[in-house]
Amino acid sequence: MIQRSILSAWIFAIPMLLSSPAFTQPQNLAVRPPAVPLVTHDPYFSIWSMADRLTDDWPKHWTGKANGMMAMVMVDGKPFRVMGPEWRRVPAMTQTSCAVYPTRTIYTFKDAGLELTLTFLSPLLVNNLDVMSRPVTYVTFDVRSADNQSHAVSLYYDACSEIAVNSADQKVVWSRFHVGDLQVLAFGSKDQAVLERKGDDLRIDWGYFYLVSKSQPAMASAFATDRESRWAFIQNGRLPSRDDLRMPRPVSEGYPMAAFAFDLGPVGDKPVSRWLMLAYDDQFSIEYFYRKLRPYWRKGGWEAADLLEAAAKDYDSLTERCRVFDEDLVADMKKAGGEKYAALASLAYRQSIAAHKLAADIDGTPLFFPKENFSNGCISTVDVIYPEAPMYILMNPGLMRALMTPVFDYAKSPEWRFPFAPHDLGTYPKANGQVYGGGAKTEENQMPVEESGNMLLMTAALAKAENNADYAVRYWPLLQRWAEYLKEKGLDPENQLCTDDFAGHLAHNANLSVKAILALRSYAYLCELAGKKAEVELYRKTSEDFARKWVAMADDGDHYRLAFDKPGTWSQKYNLVWDKILGFNLFPADVARKEMAFYKKSQLAYGLPLDNRREYTKLDWVLWTATLAETAGDFAALVDPVFDWLNKMPTRVPLTDWYWTNTGRQTGFQARPVVGGVLVKMLADPAIMKKWTSASTQQQK
């Protein structure tokens, strides 16, 4: 049974045998996420366990391709697997729990009189960009006797070279070297096609993967095939005595591995620990208007050796800092939305960050680039930044600026000549200009109201978090142009694309109109902060007039319509959440109240559909809509079905944000950054917002 002191910081445990008392959770809360984060740094270095037990399958890249790693423990001469599927009849050690926190995943195992804890720590501390940008995950083994007897224990960990290639037919090379007291095993592709590929369903094939350990007695390391390395440990607890030097060769020819083994000797009641580092140096991360940008951690001229040395030195301090960070953040998640909300938000935190790359511009300015994972592979898509914005406004307004700056700079360039905001900057990892719809050439399939409204709303929310409009003033001509466009086109949008047009184009979109109206009010707010008094009254009055008209145009009795000209329809009005967060109170309180009552009657088994046309929904928007609730009970009424879906989703992938509410099946998308929008409930709490935005500001002074 998990101790109550641990439960105070507990997020969720994966139930392997729910009938067992060992998996009884407070208030019967047990969670089985569809995929468990292990290594989470960027769209290329993102590895997950897509199974209930760590020993049920190989770890996988978020795209679903294997990124093979295996961990084993030898107890009194008997080997057990603790990561990786059945291999040579080596039994799996019994997994007793799995807890997922914002920065850590902790597995526990028990067998043969031994207890083992395996922790994956990705120190994604968003208020410290130097640390957050380091592509290093720590893997820690903690073992102790569970039966008051002494046991002879050895540990094993390997990683396959497929982590460093897009496909297993590509050739790899490997090498070993020392950095101080660190032993470093490195893999990389032979051809090193730096930033040559672009697209969606891709893995990296340039740069170098590192498996690293401190040098210590009774430790061994080796490069070998998967069979040679693992079989040597299974036979005698050791590794091959010679490195395999047959390179370069395709990964599929023997699956070359890097491996470490540790002989711990006798282990009793006192815990014994060993730790490794998994790191990836991509050397160049993003092509930004035809300039190759370095990863942010390299901005001071660092090389891979500097990264590994600093990461090893900081192991103890970061282990403690991440523990404190996790406990603090989870406590506020629970305060904002309850236990079920905290479980969902904790899982979303790492996924959102891992769908980005933090790069440094030529002057060291941080630029944060999201990827549209499994939607179209675009980079810096405005209607992807918009749904994820709550997390970054809350946790670090500086990161919000890093998300928006590339879009603003592109929009003010001569290439972008339209009176509305762009949709994207290219196809990941090449941010060289919009590729969606008509690109920068025509207005075909653009999203003028959608993206212009998004940029104005996000800029206003950022200004509120920072309590000034300094950032907005840098791009004032653009904001003014977009506000003028929405003043003309926003109240009753024409037949045009919006972010939710899965069921086709839609004219007179009521929810899109809400976005435009609140964006106009946001511009008035920015004018007020910037001291532009003449414009304040004009845009405030315009937004107030539009809001009054909207109530009459959208009214459909006990709810509001999907489209102004379509009686008997409905949709989620999630854009209303900014009226609450920004404190505008532009729409009568009864609008959200009436919508919420209707939503509760319109839900299906796994949540509220996006609108009346189909049964699918968007995870991010459901949480935005739930945040409109005036009571904890109404919020829970919309979140509880989503929590049930989290437990039962049949598709084992990192969180999809687009799924069927009647079956729980994935419609499309996975591992996308938009799940950062789940944190919107915290952003809507003024005290929590002030606490985290202030902490971030102080950290960076």
GROMACS .gro file of N, CA, C and O in nm, residues 56 81 224 247 259 262 333 403 419 436 458 466 498 580 596 660:
model
   64
   56ASP      N    1   0.638  -0.458  -2.121
   56ASP     CA    2   0.544  -0.514  -2.220
   56ASP      C    3   0.585  -0.486  -2.364
   56ASP      O    4   0.539  -0.555  -2.455
   81ARG      N    5   1.398  -0.866  -1.630
   81ARG     CA    6   1.380  -0.745  -1.711
   81ARG      C    7   1.302  -0.641  -1.631
   81ARG      O    8   1.205  -0.674  -1.564
  224ALA      N    9   2.812  -0.343  -2.874
  224ALA     CA   10   2.794  -0.479  -2.923
  224ALA      C   11   2.659  -0.490  -2.990
  224ALA      O   12   2.577  -0.396  -2.983
  247MET      N   13   3.194  -0.112  -3.845
  247MET     CA   14   3.119   0.008  -3.882
  247MET      C   15   3.192   0.080  -3.995
  247MET      O   16   3.311   0.059  -4.016
  259ALA      N   17   2.602  -0.006  -2.405
  259ALA     CA   18   2.553  -0.066  -2.280
  259ALA      C   19   2.647  -0.038  -2.164
  259ALA      O   20   2.769  -0.027  -2.182
  262PHE      N   21   2.665  -0.263  -1.400
  262PHE     CA   22   2.718  -0.226  -1.268
  262PHE      C   23   2.703  -0.345  -1.174
  262PHE      O   24   2.592  -0.397  -1.156
  333MET      N   25  -0.209   2.238  -0.921
  333MET     CA   26  -0.301   2.173  -1.014
  333MET      C   27  -0.423   2.118  -0.941
  333MET      O   28  -0.537   2.135  -0.985
  403LEU      N   29   0.788   3.200  -2.832
  403LEU     CA   30   0.696   3.136  -2.925
  403LEU      C   31   0.645   3.234  -3.030
  403LEU      O   32   0.631   3.199  -3.149
  419PRO      N   33  -0.326   4.174  -4.485
  419PRO     CA   34  -0.368   4.253  -4.369
  419PRO      C   35  -0.403   4.169  -4.247
  419PRO      O   36  -0.452   4.223  -4.148
  436TYR      N   37   0.132   2.655  -4.563
  436TYR     CA   38  -0.008   2.614  -4.559
  436TYR      C   39  -0.092   2.701  -4.652
  436TYR      O   40  -0.066   2.820  -4.669
  458MET      N   41  -0.330   3.650  -2.756
  458MET     CA   42  -0.209   3.604  -2.687
  458MET      C   43  -0.122   3.721  -2.643
  458MET      O   44  -0.062   3.718  -2.535
  466GLU      N   45   0.277   4.015  -1.767
  466GLU     CA   46   0.396   4.097  -1.741
  466GLU      C   47   0.361   4.236  -1.689
  466GLU      O   48   0.450   4.314  -1.657
  498CYS      N   49  -1.113   2.791  -4.017
  498CYS     CA   50  -1.074   2.819  -3.878
  498CYS      C   51  -1.006   2.693  -3.826
  498CYS      O   52  -1.000   2.591  -3.895
  580LYS      N   53  -1.295   3.573  -1.923
  580LYS     CA   54  -1.276   3.545  -1.780
  580LYS      C   55  -1.131   3.569  -1.738
  580LYS      O   56  -1.106   3.637  -1.637
  596MET      N   57  -2.304   2.631  -2.038
  596MET     CA   58  -2.259   2.523  -1.952
  596MET      C   59  -2.373   2.426  -1.921
  596MET      O   60  -2.355   2.303  -1.923
  660TRP      N   61  -1.276   1.056  -3.060
  660TRP     CA   62  -1.421   1.033  -3.065
  660TRP      C   63  -1.476   1.020  -2.923
  660TRP      O   64  -1.431   0.935  -2.846
   0.00000   0.00000   0.00000
